[in-house]
Structures are given as C-alpha cells and as structure tokens.
mmCIF file of C-alpha atoms in Angstrom:
data_model
loop_
_atom_site.group_PDB
_atom_site.id
_atom_site.type_symbol
_atom_site.label_atom_id
_atom_site.label_comp_id
_atom_site.label_asym_id
_atom_site.label_seq_id
_atom_site.Cartn_x
_atom_site.Cartn_y
_atom_site.Cartn_z
ATOM 1 C CA UNK A 51 -4.976 20.069 -25.721
ATOM 2 C CA UNK A 52 -5.440 23.178 -23.614
ATOM 3 C CA UNK A 53 -2.950 24.191 -20.924
ATOM 4 C CA UNK A 54 -5.870 25.690 -18.996
ATOM 5 C CA UNK A 55 -7.513 22.311 -18.441
ATOM 6 C CA UNK A 56 -7.691 21.062 -14.871
ATOM 7 C CA UNK A 57 -5.944 17.871 -13.783
ATOM 8 C CA UNK A 58 -8.866 15.499 -14.306
ATOM 9 C CA UNK A 59 -9.337 16.708 -17.865
ATOM 10 C CA UNK A 60 -5.606 16.486 -18.598
ATOM 11 C CA UNK A 61 -5.624 12.922 -17.273
ATOM 12 C CA UNK A 62 -8.248 11.911 -19.837
ATOM 13 C CA UNK A 63 -7.258 13.907 -22.916
ATOM 14 C CA UNK A 64 -3.639 15.020 -22.531
ATOM 15 C CA UNK A 65 -1.184 14.029 -25.256
ATOM 16 C CA UNK A 66 -3.808 12.378 -27.459
ATOM 17 C CA UNK A 67 -2.781 11.453 -31.015
ATOM 18 C CA UNK A 68 -5.074 9.476 -33.310
ATOM 19 C CA UNK A 69 -4.247 7.374 -36.314
ATOM 20 C CA UNK A 70 -5.961 7.726 -39.706
ATOM 21 C CA UNK A 71 -8.861 5.684 -38.279
ATOM 22 C CA UNK A 72 -9.771 8.246 -35.580
ATOM 23 C CA UNK A 73 -10.153 5.641 -32.830
ATOM 24 C CA UNK A 74 -11.714 6.634 -29.481
ATOM 25 C CA UNK A 75 -9.353 4.629 -27.279
ATOM 26 C CA UNK A 76 -5.650 5.254 -27.747
ATOM 27 C CA UNK A 77 -3.995 2.917 -30.237
ATOM 28 C CA UNK A 78 -1.266 0.485 -29.172
ATOM 29 C CA UNK A 79 1.620 0.657 -31.611
ATOM 30 C CA UNK A 80 3.188 -2.744 -30.937
ATOM 31 C CA UNK A 81 6.227 -2.350 -33.124
ATOM 32 C CA UNK A 82 9.940 -2.434 -32.431
ATOM 33 C CA UNK A 83 10.820 -0.268 -35.427
ATOM 34 C CA UNK A 84 9.526 2.054 -38.126
ATOM 35 C CA UNK A 85 9.722 2.092 -41.945
ATOM 36 C CA UNK A 86 11.146 4.960 -44.016
ATOM 37 C CA UNK A 87 9.904 5.942 -47.456
ATOM 38 C CA UNK A 88 13.431 6.498 -48.757
ATOM 39 C CA UNK A 89 17.043 6.098 -47.715
ATOM 40 C CA UNK A 90 17.264 9.878 -47.608
ATOM 41 C CA UNK A 91 14.365 10.013 -45.122
ATOM 42 C CA UNK A 92 16.084 7.446 -42.886
ATOM 43 C CA UNK A 93 19.302 9.451 -42.945
ATOM 44 C CA UNK A 94 17.469 12.679 -42.123
ATOM 45 C CA UNK A 95 15.593 11.109 -39.207
ATOM 46 C CA UNK A 96 18.797 9.828 -37.617
ATOM 47 C CA UNK A 97 20.279 13.309 -37.897
ATOM 48 C CA UNK A 98 17.264 14.978 -36.263
ATOM 49 C CA UNK A 99 13.976 13.399 -35.266
ATOM 50 C CA UNK A 100 10.860 15.555 -35.628
ATOM 51 C CA UNK A 101 8.230 15.913 -32.873
ATOM 52 C CA UNK A 102 6.038 13.113 -34.264
ATOM 53 C CA UNK A 103 8.697 10.939 -35.887
ATOM 54 C CA UNK A 104 10.076 7.679 -34.529
ATOM 55 C CA UNK A 105 13.095 5.473 -35.199
ATOM 56 C CA UNK A 106 13.108 2.531 -32.794
ATOM 57 C CA UNK A 107 11.004 1.509 -29.789
ATOM 58 C CA UNK A 108 13.974 1.912 -27.456
ATOM 59 C CA UNK A 109 14.094 5.588 -28.492
ATOM 60 C CA UNK A 110 10.355 6.323 -28.581
ATOM 61 C CA UNK A 111 6.952 5.102 -29.709
ATOM 62 C CA UNK A 112 3.613 6.858 -30.433
ATOM 63 C CA UNK A 113 1.765 5.122 -27.568
ATOM 64 C CA UNK A 114 4.613 5.789 -25.164
ATOM 65 C CA UNK A 115 4.757 9.417 -26.319
ATOM 66 C CA UNK A 116 1.061 9.832 -25.501
ATOM 67 C CA UNK A 117 1.704 8.630 -21.952
ATOM 68 C CA UNK A 118 4.751 10.874 -21.566
ATOM 69 C CA UNK A 119 2.869 13.957 -22.747
ATOM 70 C CA UNK A 120 -0.218 13.201 -20.686
ATOM 71 C CA UNK A 121 1.591 12.662 -17.397
ATOM 72 C CA UNK A 122 3.801 15.699 -18.075
ATOM 73 C CA UNK A 123 0.706 17.859 -18.577
ATOM 74 C CA UNK A 124 -0.836 16.440 -15.409
ATOM 75 C CA UNK A 125 2.322 17.151 -13.411
ATOM 76 C CA UNK A 126 2.894 20.604 -14.910
ATOM 77 C CA UNK A 127 6.247 19.574 -16.399
ATOM 78 C CA UNK A 128 7.543 20.493 -19.847
ATOM 79 C CA UNK A 129 8.370 16.933 -20.865
ATOM 80 C CA UNK A 130 8.776 13.352 -19.719
ATOM 81 C CA UNK A 131 10.562 10.119 -20.552
ATOM 82 C CA UNK A 132 8.799 6.846 -19.746
ATOM 83 C CA UNK A 133 10.791 3.926 -18.373
ATOM 84 C CA UNK A 134 10.407 0.194 -17.883
ATOM 85 C CA UNK A 135 9.865 0.537 -14.121
ATOM 86 C CA UNK A 136 9.898 3.051 -11.312
ATOM 87 C CA UNK A 137 13.442 2.072 -10.383
ATOM 88 C CA UNK A 138 14.551 2.595 -13.984
ATOM 89 C CA UNK A 139 13.176 6.132 -13.589
ATOM 90 C CA UNK A 140 15.057 6.751 -10.323
ATOM 91 C CA UNK A 141 18.269 5.309 -11.738
ATOM 92 C CA UNK A 142 17.876 7.191 -15.030
ATOM 93 C CA UNK A 143 17.197 10.534 -13.384
ATOM 94 C CA UNK A 144 20.235 10.271 -11.123
ATOM 95 C CA UNK A 145 22.790 8.430 -13.238
ATOM 96 C CA UNK A 146 22.160 10.389 -16.434
ATOM 97 C CA UNK A 147 23.238 13.653 -14.788
ATOM 98 C CA UNK A 148 26.012 12.545 -12.410
ATOM 99 C CA UNK A 149 29.705 11.802 -12.873
ATOM 100 C CA UNK A 150 32.685 10.940 -10.703
ATOM 101 C CA UNK A 151 33.404 13.696 -8.202
ATOM 102 C CA UNK A 152 29.837 15.002 -8.029
ATOM 103 C CA UNK A 153 28.133 15.429 -4.650
ATOM 104 C CA UNK A 154 24.546 14.420 -3.851
ATOM 105 C CA UNK A 155 22.555 15.065 -0.687
ATOM 106 C CA UNK A 156 19.710 12.643 -0.040
ATOM 107 C CA UNK A 157 17.123 12.004 2.613
ATOM 108 C CA UNK A 158 17.969 8.728 4.354
ATOM 109 C CA UNK A 159 14.358 7.521 4.599
ATOM 110 C CA UNK A 160 14.102 5.787 1.227
ATOM 111 C CA UNK A 161 12.746 2.667 -0.439
ATOM 112 C CA UNK A 162 15.369 -0.085 -0.287
ATOM 113 C CA UNK A 163 16.199 -0.058 -4.010
ATOM 114 C CA UNK A 164 16.572 3.746 -4.041
ATOM 115 C CA UNK A 165 18.973 3.445 -1.132
ATOM 116 C CA UNK A 166 20.927 0.763 -3.016
ATOM 117 C CA UNK A 167 21.413 3.056 -6.022
ATOM 118 C CA UNK A 168 22.698 5.866 -3.831
ATOM 119 C CA UNK A 169 24.802 3.774 -1.439
ATOM 120 C CA UNK A 170 26.137 1.051 -3.711
ATOM 121 C CA UNK A 171 25.931 2.080 -7.369
ATOM 122 C CA UNK A 172 26.622 5.811 -7.520
ATOM 123 C CA UNK A 173 29.415 5.629 -4.956
ATOM 124 C CA UNK A 174 30.997 2.779 -6.944
ATOM 125 C CA UNK A 175 31.553 5.268 -9.771
ATOM 126 C CA UNK A 176 32.939 8.061 -7.629
ATOM 127 C CA UNK A 177 29.816 10.026 -6.686
ATOM 128 C CA UNK A 178 29.837 11.274 -3.095
ATOM 129 C CA UNK A 179 26.528 10.907 -1.246
ATOM 130 C CA UNK A 180 25.561 12.543 2.055
ATOM 131 C CA UNK A 181 22.433 11.344 3.881
ATOM 132 C CA UNK A 182 20.285 13.543 6.111
ATOM 133 C CA UNK A 183 17.062 13.413 8.078
ATOM 134 C CA UNK A 184 14.770 14.755 5.370
ATOM 135 C CA UNK A 185 12.443 16.490 7.820
ATOM 136 C CA UNK A 186 15.280 18.469 9.460
ATOM 137 C CA UNK A 187 16.059 21.601 7.447
ATOM 138 C CA UNK A 188 19.139 22.294 9.559
ATOM 139 C CA UNK A 189 20.628 18.998 8.369
ATOM 140 C CA UNK A 190 19.926 19.944 4.740
ATOM 141 C CA UNK A 191 21.596 23.339 5.318
ATOM 142 C CA UNK A 192 24.657 21.696 6.826
ATOM 143 C CA UNK A 193 24.972 19.029 4.130
ATOM 144 C CA UNK A 194 24.387 21.073 0.951
ATOM 145 C CA UNK A 195 27.684 22.464 -0.293
ATOM 146 C CA UNK A 196 28.630 24.963 -3.028
ATOM 147 C CA UNK A 197 29.588 21.985 -5.224
ATOM 148 C CA UNK A 198 26.445 19.906 -4.537
ATOM 149 C CA UNK A 199 25.110 18.691 -7.871
ATOM 150 C CA UNK A 200 21.733 17.283 -6.826
ATOM 151 C CA UNK A 201 19.427 16.589 -3.905
ATOM 152 C CA UNK A 202 17.114 13.590 -3.824
ATOM 153 C CA UNK A 203 14.213 12.639 -1.575
ATOM 154 C CA UNK A 204 10.840 10.965 -1.423
ATOM 155 C CA UNK A 205 8.252 13.690 -0.863
ATOM 156 C CA UNK A 206 6.489 11.212 1.441
ATOM 157 C CA UNK A 207 8.815 8.522 2.738
ATOM 158 C CA UNK A 208 8.352 4.772 2.435
ATOM 159 C CA UNK A 209 7.187 3.269 4.799
ATOM 160 C CA UNK A 210 7.164 5.706 7.736
ATOM 161 C CA UNK A 211 5.306 8.433 5.839
ATOM 162 C CA UNK A 212 7.419 11.427 6.748
ATOM 163 C CA UNK A 213 6.579 14.463 4.597
ATOM 164 C CA UNK A 214 9.455 16.607 3.343
ATOM 165 C CA UNK A 215 9.077 20.326 2.688
ATOM 166 C CA UNK A 216 9.709 20.514 -1.069
ATOM 167 C CA UNK A 217 9.726 24.293 -1.245
ATOM 168 C CA UNK A 218 12.166 24.750 1.638
ATOM 169 C CA UNK A 219 14.637 22.089 0.471
ATOM 170 C CA UNK A 220 14.432 23.358 -3.108
ATOM 171 C CA UNK A 221 15.279 26.882 -1.965
ATOM 172 C CA UNK A 222 18.422 25.614 -0.221
ATOM 173 C CA UNK A 223 19.435 23.481 -3.205
ATOM 174 C CA UNK A 224 18.805 26.154 -5.809
ATOM 175 C CA UNK A 225 20.945 28.612 -3.855
ATOM 176 C CA UNK A 226 23.989 26.558 -4.921
ATOM 177 C CA UNK A 227 22.637 25.572 -8.339
ATOM 178 C CA UNK A 228 21.781 21.980 -7.370
ATOM 179 C CA UNK A 229 19.052 20.003 -9.162
ATOM 180 C CA UNK A 230 16.100 18.918 -7.012
ATOM 181 C CA UNK A 231 14.924 15.371 -7.795
ATOM 182 C CA UNK A 232 11.758 14.215 -6.046
ATOM 183 C CA UNK A 233 10.319 10.701 -5.902
ATOM 184 C CA UNK A 234 6.650 11.603 -5.689
ATOM 185 C CA UNK A 235 4.998 8.163 -5.608
ATOM 186 C CA UNK A 236 3.239 8.373 -2.244
ATOM 187 C CA UNK A 237 2.089 11.962 -2.801
ATOM 188 C CA UNK A 238 0.686 11.115 -6.289
ATOM 189 C CA UNK A 239 0.287 13.609 -9.162
ATOM 190 C CA UNK A 240 -3.284 14.175 -7.979
ATOM 191 C CA UNK A 241 -2.414 15.671 -4.576
ATOM 192 C CA UNK A 242 1.073 17.024 -5.223
ATOM 193 C CA UNK A 243 2.282 20.058 -7.156
ATOM 194 C CA UNK A 244 5.963 19.274 -6.780
ATOM 195 C CA UNK A 245 7.127 21.156 -9.891
ATOM 196 C CA UNK A 246 5.292 24.314 -8.846
ATOM 197 C CA UNK A 247 6.745 23.955 -5.338
ATOM 198 C CA UNK A 248 10.333 23.874 -6.572
ATOM 199 C CA UNK A 249 11.190 20.362 -7.790
ATOM 200 C CA UNK A 250 13.241 20.343 -11.000
ATOM 201 C CA UNK A 251 12.732 16.636 -11.701
ATOM 202 C CA UNK A 252 9.895 14.363 -10.548
ATOM 203 C CA UNK A 253 9.957 10.585 -10.829
ATOM 204 C CA UNK A 254 7.098 8.125 -10.501
ATOM 205 C CA UNK A 255 6.736 4.412 -10.359
ATOM 206 C CA UNK A 256 3.707 4.205 -12.649
ATOM 207 C CA UNK A 257 3.333 0.637 -11.358
ATOM 208 C CA UNK A 258 1.708 2.155 -8.280
ATOM 209 C CA UNK A 259 -1.298 4.523 -8.444
ATOM 210 C CA UNK A 260 -1.025 5.312 -12.158
ATOM 211 C CA UNK A 261 -1.713 1.720 -13.187
ATOM 212 C CA UNK A 262 -3.334 1.121 -9.831
ATOM 213 C CA UNK A 263 -4.676 -2.294 -10.708
ATOM 214 C CA UNK A 264 -1.664 -4.573 -10.397
ATOM 215 C CA UNK A 265 -1.169 -5.181 -14.115
ATOM 216 C CA UNK A 266 2.130 -3.774 -15.315
ATOM 217 C CA UNK A 267 5.467 -2.191 -14.480
ATOM 218 C CA UNK A 268 6.330 1.318 -15.586
ATOM 219 C CA UNK A 269 7.963 4.567 -14.588
ATOM 220 C CA UNK A 270 8.457 8.112 -15.779
ATOM 221 C CA UNK A 271 10.940 10.978 -15.351
ATOM 222 C CA UNK A 272 9.477 14.495 -15.630
ATOM 223 C CA UNK A 273 11.251 17.829 -15.979
ATOM 224 C CA UNK A 274 12.258 20.531 -18.403
ATOM 225 C CA UNK A 275 12.511 19.685 -22.089
ATOM 226 C CA UNK A 276 16.232 20.504 -21.928
ATOM 227 C CA UNK A 277 16.825 18.006 -19.102
ATOM 228 C CA UNK A 278 14.590 15.260 -20.501
ATOM 229 C CA UNK A 279 15.780 15.398 -24.115
ATOM 230 C CA UNK A 280 19.312 16.627 -23.519
ATOM 231 C CA UNK A 281 20.318 14.549 -20.469
ATOM 232 C CA UNK A 282 17.845 11.747 -19.764
ATOM 233 C CA UNK A 283 16.934 10.611 -23.288
ATOM 234 C CA UNK A 284 20.514 9.994 -24.514
ATOM 235 C CA UNK A 285 21.259 7.935 -21.415
ATOM 236 C CA UNK A 286 18.099 5.843 -21.478
ATOM 237 C CA UNK A 287 17.864 5.238 -25.197
ATOM 238 C CA UNK A 288 21.394 3.816 -25.185
ATOM 239 C CA UNK A 289 21.072 1.831 -21.947
ATOM 240 C CA UNK A 290 17.678 0.373 -22.811
ATOM 241 C CA UNK A 291 15.297 1.262 -19.994
ATOM 242 C CA UNK A 292 12.355 2.007 -22.315
ATOM 243 C CA UNK A 293 8.699 1.420 -21.460
ATOM 244 C CA UNK A 294 6.879 -1.086 -23.655
ATOM 245 C CA UNK A 295 4.001 0.265 -25.806
ATOM 246 C CA UNK A 296 1.524 -2.162 -24.246
ATOM 247 C CA UNK A 297 2.443 -1.055 -20.715
ATOM 248 C CA UNK A 298 2.241 2.580 -21.829
ATOM 249 C CA UNK A 299 -1.322 1.922 -23.026
ATOM 250 C CA UNK A 300 -2.193 0.430 -19.632
ATOM 251 C CA UNK A 301 -0.811 3.543 -17.940
ATOM 252 C CA UNK A 302 -2.817 5.800 -20.255
ATOM 253 C CA UNK A 303 -5.984 3.947 -19.269
ATOM 254 C CA UNK A 304 -4.968 4.201 -15.612
ATOM 255 C CA UNK A 305 -4.547 7.960 -15.823
ATOM 256 C CA UNK A 306 -8.163 8.341 -16.919
ATOM 257 C CA UNK A 307 -9.449 7.159 -13.525
ATOM 258 C CA UNK A 308 -6.467 8.174 -11.373
ATOM 259 C CA UNK A 309 -8.110 11.100 -9.575
ATOM 260 C CA UNK A 310 -11.301 9.166 -8.861
ATOM 261 C CA UNK A 311 -9.404 6.208 -7.430
ATOM 262 C CA UNK A 312 -6.820 8.125 -5.418
ATOM 263 C CA UNK A 313 -9.350 10.489 -3.846
ATOM 264 C CA UNK A 314 -11.542 7.544 -2.825
ATOM 265 C CA UNK A 315 -8.550 5.675 -1.388
ATOM 266 C CA UNK A 316 -7.356 8.709 0.566
ATOM 267 C CA UNK A 317 -10.851 9.260 1.969
ATOM 268 C CA UNK A 318 -10.914 5.676 3.216
ATOM 269 C CA UNK A 319 -7.352 5.925 4.569
ATOM 270 C CA UNK A 320 -8.322 9.010 6.578
ATOM 271 C CA UNK A 321 -11.354 7.219 8.005
ATOM 272 C CA UNK A 322 -9.321 4.155 8.969
ATOM 273 C CA UNK A 323 -6.552 6.210 10.546
ATOM 274 C CA UNK A 324 -8.958 8.227 12.666
ATOM 275 C CA UNK A 325 -10.838 5.107 13.780
ATOM 276 C CA UNK A 326 -7.665 3.167 14.665
ATOM 277 C CA UNK A 327 -5.687 5.952 16.366
ATOM 278 C CA UNK A 328 -5.121 4.985 19.983
ATOM 279 C CA UNK A 329 -6.035 1.309 19.465
ATOM 280 C CA UNK A 330 -4.721 -0.761 22.360
ATOM 281 C CA UNK A 331 -2.921 -3.211 20.038
ATOM 282 C CA UNK A 332 -0.887 -0.452 18.375
ATOM 283 C CA UNK A 333 2.328 1.200 19.489
ATOM 284 C CA UNK A 334 1.552 3.996 17.041
ATOM 285 C CA UNK A 335 -0.228 4.733 13.792
ATOM 286 C CA UNK A 336 1.377 6.818 11.063
ATOM 287 C CA UNK A 337 -0.810 8.706 8.615
ATOM 288 C CA UNK A 338 -0.027 12.225 7.365
ATOM 289 C CA UNK A 339 -3.703 13.173 7.403
ATOM 290 C CA UNK A 340 -3.921 12.805 11.186
ATOM 291 C CA UNK A 341 -3.565 15.971 13.248
ATOM 292 C CA UNK A 342 -1.129 14.080 15.459
ATOM 293 C CA UNK A 343 1.275 13.541 12.551
ATOM 294 C CA UNK A 344 4.467 15.576 12.917
ATOM 295 C CA UNK A 345 4.128 17.126 9.451
ATOM 296 C CA UNK A 346 0.348 17.553 9.348
ATOM 297 C CA UNK A 347 0.637 21.332 8.925
ATOM 298 C CA UNK A 348 2.885 20.746 5.899
ATOM 299 C CA UNK A 349 0.331 18.286 4.519
ATOM 300 C CA UNK A 350 -2.238 21.090 4.560
ATOM 301 C CA UNK A 351 -0.062 23.461 2.540
ATOM 302 C CA UNK A 352 1.842 21.019 0.311
ATOM 303 C CA UNK A 353 -0.784 18.344 -0.387
ATOM 304 C CA UNK A 354 -4.030 20.242 0.010
ATOM 305 C CA UNK A 355 -4.768 18.456 3.267
ATOM 306 C CA UNK A 356 -4.752 14.994 1.672
ATOM 307 C CA UNK A 357 -2.810 12.390 3.642
ATOM 308 C CA UNK A 358 -2.432 9.937 0.778
ATOM 309 C CA UNK A 359 -3.492 6.342 0.297
ATOM 310 C CA UNK A 360 -1.105 4.569 2.678
ATOM 311 C CA UNK A 361 -1.023 4.279 6.452
ATOM 312 C CA UNK A 362 1.457 2.434 8.655
ATOM 313 C CA UNK A 363 0.560 0.472 11.761
ATOM 314 C CA UNK A 364 3.188 -0.363 14.392
ATOM 315 C CA UNK A 365 1.779 -3.406 16.145
ATOM 316 C CA UNK A 366 2.661 -4.259 19.732
ATOM 317 C CA UNK A 367 4.465 -7.559 20.050
ATOM 318 C CA UNK A 368 6.959 -7.199 17.218
ATOM 319 C CA UNK A 369 7.353 -9.530 14.261
ATOM 320 C CA UNK A 370 5.292 -12.397 15.669
ATOM 321 C CA UNK A 371 2.313 -10.129 16.329
ATOM 322 C CA UNK A 372 2.720 -8.449 12.945
ATOM 323 C CA UNK A 373 2.669 -11.838 11.223
ATOM 324 C CA UNK A 374 -0.430 -12.874 13.194
ATOM 325 C CA UNK A 375 -2.074 -9.655 12.031
ATOM 326 C CA UNK A 376 -1.172 -10.273 8.403
ATOM 327 C CA UNK A 377 -2.314 -13.882 8.465
ATOM 328 C CA UNK A 378 -5.644 -12.950 10.052
ATOM 329 C CA UNK A 379 -6.617 -10.406 7.381
ATOM 330 C CA UNK A 380 -9.365 -11.602 5.032
ATOM 331 C CA UNK A 381 -9.800 -8.667 2.614
ATOM 332 C CA UNK A 382 -6.345 -7.135 2.033
ATOM 333 C CA UNK A 383 -3.738 -9.245 0.284
ATOM 334 C CA UNK A 384 -0.179 -9.743 1.534
ATOM 335 C CA UNK A 385 2.105 -8.337 -1.145
ATOM 336 C CA UNK A 386 4.769 -5.666 -1.631
ATOM 337 C CA UNK A 387 3.107 -3.251 -4.047
ATOM 338 C CA UNK A 388 1.015 -0.202 -3.146
ATOM 339 C CA UNK A 389 -1.458 2.206 -4.723
ATOM 340 C CA UNK A 390 -3.592 -0.678 -5.963
ATOM 341 C CA UNK A 391 -7.365 -1.081 -6.198
ATOM 342 C CA UNK A 392 -6.946 -3.966 -3.768
ATOM 343 C CA UNK A 393 -5.789 -3.166 -0.253
ATOM 344 C CA UNK A 394 -2.281 -4.508 0.329
ATOM 345 C CA UNK A 395 -0.520 -5.198 3.617
ATOM 346 C CA UNK A 396 3.288 -5.361 3.709
ATOM 347 C CA UNK A 397 5.844 -6.154 6.420
ATOM 348 C CA UNK A 398 8.729 -3.870 5.340
ATOM 349 C CA UNK A 399 11.330 -5.246 7.774
ATOM 350 C CA UNK A 400 11.256 -8.671 6.106
ATOM 351 C CA UNK A 401 10.402 -7.671 2.521
ATOM 352 C CA UNK A 402 10.819 -4.236 0.896
ATOM 353 C CA UNK A 403 13.470 -3.039 3.396
ATOM 354 C CA UNK A 404 14.850 -6.450 4.331
ATOM 355 C CA UNK A 405 18.372 -5.686 3.046
ATOM 356 C CA UNK A 406 18.857 -2.845 5.537
ATOM 357 C CA UNK A 407 20.892 -3.546 8.659
ATOM 358 C CA UNK A 408 19.129 -3.629 12.009
ATOM 359 C CA UNK A 409 20.799 -0.326 12.854
ATOM 360 C CA UNK A 410 19.460 1.274 9.670
ATOM 361 C CA UNK A 411 15.967 -0.053 10.335
ATOM 362 C CA UNK A 412 16.087 1.304 13.881
ATOM 363 C CA UNK A 413 17.260 4.693 12.635
ATOM 364 C CA UNK A 414 14.460 4.862 10.060
ATOM 365 C CA UNK A 415 11.758 3.632 12.441
ATOM 366 C CA UNK A 416 11.165 0.379 10.566
ATOM 367 C CA UNK A 417 10.344 -1.750 13.587
ATOM 368 C CA UNK A 418 9.625 -5.519 13.631
ATOM 369 C CA UNK A 419 5.958 -4.701 14.235
ATOM 370 C CA UNK A 420 5.535 -2.195 11.411
ATOM 371 C CA UNK A 421 2.894 -2.902 8.748
ATOM 372 C CA UNK A 422 2.555 -0.721 5.645
ATOM 373 C CA UNK A 423 -1.105 -0.723 4.683
ATOM 374 C CA UNK A 424 -1.972 0.475 1.172
ATOM 375 C CA UNK A 425 -5.669 1.286 1.108
ATOM 376 C CA UNK A 426 -7.644 0.048 -1.880
ATOM 377 C CA UNK A 427 -11.117 0.678 -3.223
ATOM 378 C CA UNK A 428 -13.009 -1.677 -0.917
ATOM 379 C CA UNK A 429 -15.750 -0.445 1.402
ATOM 380 C CA UNK A 430 -14.228 1.486 4.308
ATOM 381 C CA UNK A 431 -16.408 -0.178 6.944
ATOM 382 C CA UNK A 432 -15.500 -3.649 5.677
ATOM 383 C CA UNK A 433 -11.810 -2.805 5.860
ATOM 384 C CA UNK A 434 -12.123 -1.336 9.341
ATOM 385 C CA UNK A 435 -13.923 -4.406 10.660
ATOM 386 C CA UNK A 436 -11.302 -6.681 9.113
ATOM 387 C CA UNK A 437 -8.381 -4.687 10.533
ATOM 388 C CA UNK A 438 -9.924 -4.686 13.987
ATOM 389 C CA UNK A 439 -10.386 -8.445 14.031
ATOM 390 C CA UNK A 440 -6.827 -8.922 12.749
ATOM 391 C CA UNK A 441 -5.519 -6.660 15.521
ATOM 392 C CA UNK A 442 -7.395 -8.812 18.036
ATOM 393 C CA UNK A 443 -5.698 -11.884 16.558
ATOM 394 C CA UNK A 444 -2.314 -10.147 16.782
ATOM 395 C CA UNK A 445 -2.814 -9.427 20.479
ATOM 396 C CA UNK A 446 -3.399 -13.084 21.411
#
C-alpha cells in the first residue's frame, strides 16, 4: 500500500491482506478465536501481540483489521479501532479517555444518542459537560477552560446541518491541551479532511455511507496509534464493543464504491436543494451547499464545496403537514437511517430526536414540520417530481 495513493485508490486497496490462497475479494475470517502452535506461543502472544497476530475476536480479527487499516488510510489517520455500531464508537472514544472530574465542551446540536451519552452517562460518573452553540466561536472560547480534557462535535449537525469550523475549534482546544473528537458522519471521509484540519479523533457510524446499502451496523474510531492502541483498545476489548468479521467485510466492500456513491448523492442533493429553495410549502430548506446557508463559505474551504448527501425541509403546517408529506412520498422510504442507496425521509421530532424536551427541540431548530431527507442513488428528476407532489399533498 502506498501512502501517496489518492482516496479512491485507498478505498479499494488499503489494508489488504491475503491468505495463502491469494483471493481477489477480501476473506471473511468467521472465527471467535485462534489456535497456537505451542503453549509457549500462546503465552508470548498474551504478553505482546505482533502486528499480524490475533488472540480473540473481541480483541481483533484479520478481516476487521483490514477495515480498520483501510478506513484509517482513507481518513489520513495513523490507526483505527472498529466497533459494533456508530454509537459504540462515540461512547468508546469519549469514555475510554475520561474520568471523574474531567471537563468536556460539546456542541449542543447532536444526534439524540450522542446527547444521551454526554448528558446522562458521562455526568453520572462525574464528568462535567458544557454545551455551546457549535457555530459560535465566542461560545467555544468562553467555555474551554485550562482544565478542559476534550471537545466534541458533529462536523455537520444532525438534523439541522450546521457546519462547525474544525480548524478554529481545534486551535482553541489545542491551546489548553484538549483532545478534539469529531463525529464526521454527515461530512463523510470523501469530502472531509478532519484530521488534517485539526481533529485528533474522528468517529464514524459505518452503518451510514460506508455500508450505504442498509445491510449492517458498524462504527470506527480513528486517531493516533498511541490513542487507539493505548487508550481505546484496552477499553473496548474489555467492554466488548467489537465489530463482527462479517460486518467488517460488508464495510470493506462498501468502501470500494464509497466515493462514487457519495459524490452522486451529493450532486443530486445539490440539484434538489436548488430546485426546492423558495417553494411555497416550505418555511425553509437547509442544505450546506446552498449559497443561502449560513456556513456556505466554510463548506467551500472545509468540504471542498460539497454540501453532503442530506437536506432538511421545514414544511409549513407543522407535524400534520409533515406526516402528509411523508405519507405521500412514493420513492423514498420512511426510516431513520441515512447515507443509504435508497432515499430516506425522517421526522426527527418524533423519531431520532424524540427524547428531547420541547424546549431543547426549539433551541436546536427541530420543528414539528422538519423532515430530514437523505438523498439516495435514484434519478434526480424522479426524486424532484416525487417531492413536489408530496409537498402539494402536505399543503392540502
């Protein structure tokens, strides 16, 4: 593997290891354990495991290692640890490094389960958490203290699609020695260069764009070898959040077509957003690729001008109108995933962010009429026609 390869080449060939049979497609090592030639070899491996040696599937596996190395190469990270889900990655990245008395600053615009970890789990064990408006650098400056241990944010927030300045927040955090942890799902490893822009740790739900075809759960934590093997691995191998070899194989196959799929989805999302902006049935449309988006200039510098694969539609008429819209769609499916080959429409207020109080929803802009629309690989004109007829149904 060459470090000079571009992303699309890394996504196909990174981390490859072949068995004695020299198979073309990566092998699935469906085994929970490994056999040792001698008792002495077993003892030695438990003392120190070599770079291509394995003990137990909870600790590591050849198929999983291929996925970890490939996504790390794609992201520009030194190493990675694959997890059973995206939330296992978020929890592992945060919990493995924090202890009672530590201070974390987080953006408040987060996926509901991320918010639960920060508000309910970490605080239960004595971690202090301060929430800020992630787009307001003055709030970050005011909240980050000399004893701040970590900052956490979604580089593009779910579901209101705010874009946070990774480089600027990282500069503030690094000034006090804090670790910068970025949930990069919406930005994708194709458009984002979070590590190069200052992130110390990047987490992904591989369930989203990396699989991208609705088949399996998975996640990954990416960072320095010291952090991954010294901090994350001991925590995860003992608490059991490992990715299964079969799911790792699915993610490897997903990486091969990731750039093709995500670029096509973003192109369609841009077309839909431009065509629907100003529609009479909408209170507003949120898409980072639109010039009207508050952080569009940041999108140009941080994401290469790509607005991502998701847009959000705030439909006039609240929940009833939003439900009429959802029920009138014929191509997209109603579900709560994103980054899939199939377009997916979600009503966050009653599903993914349902547990938030009304006051929290209001503060985050999650209105009763808000629809998160994950753009798939269908024909753009077909999707546009379907959305328009569904908006007409919502306005009745």
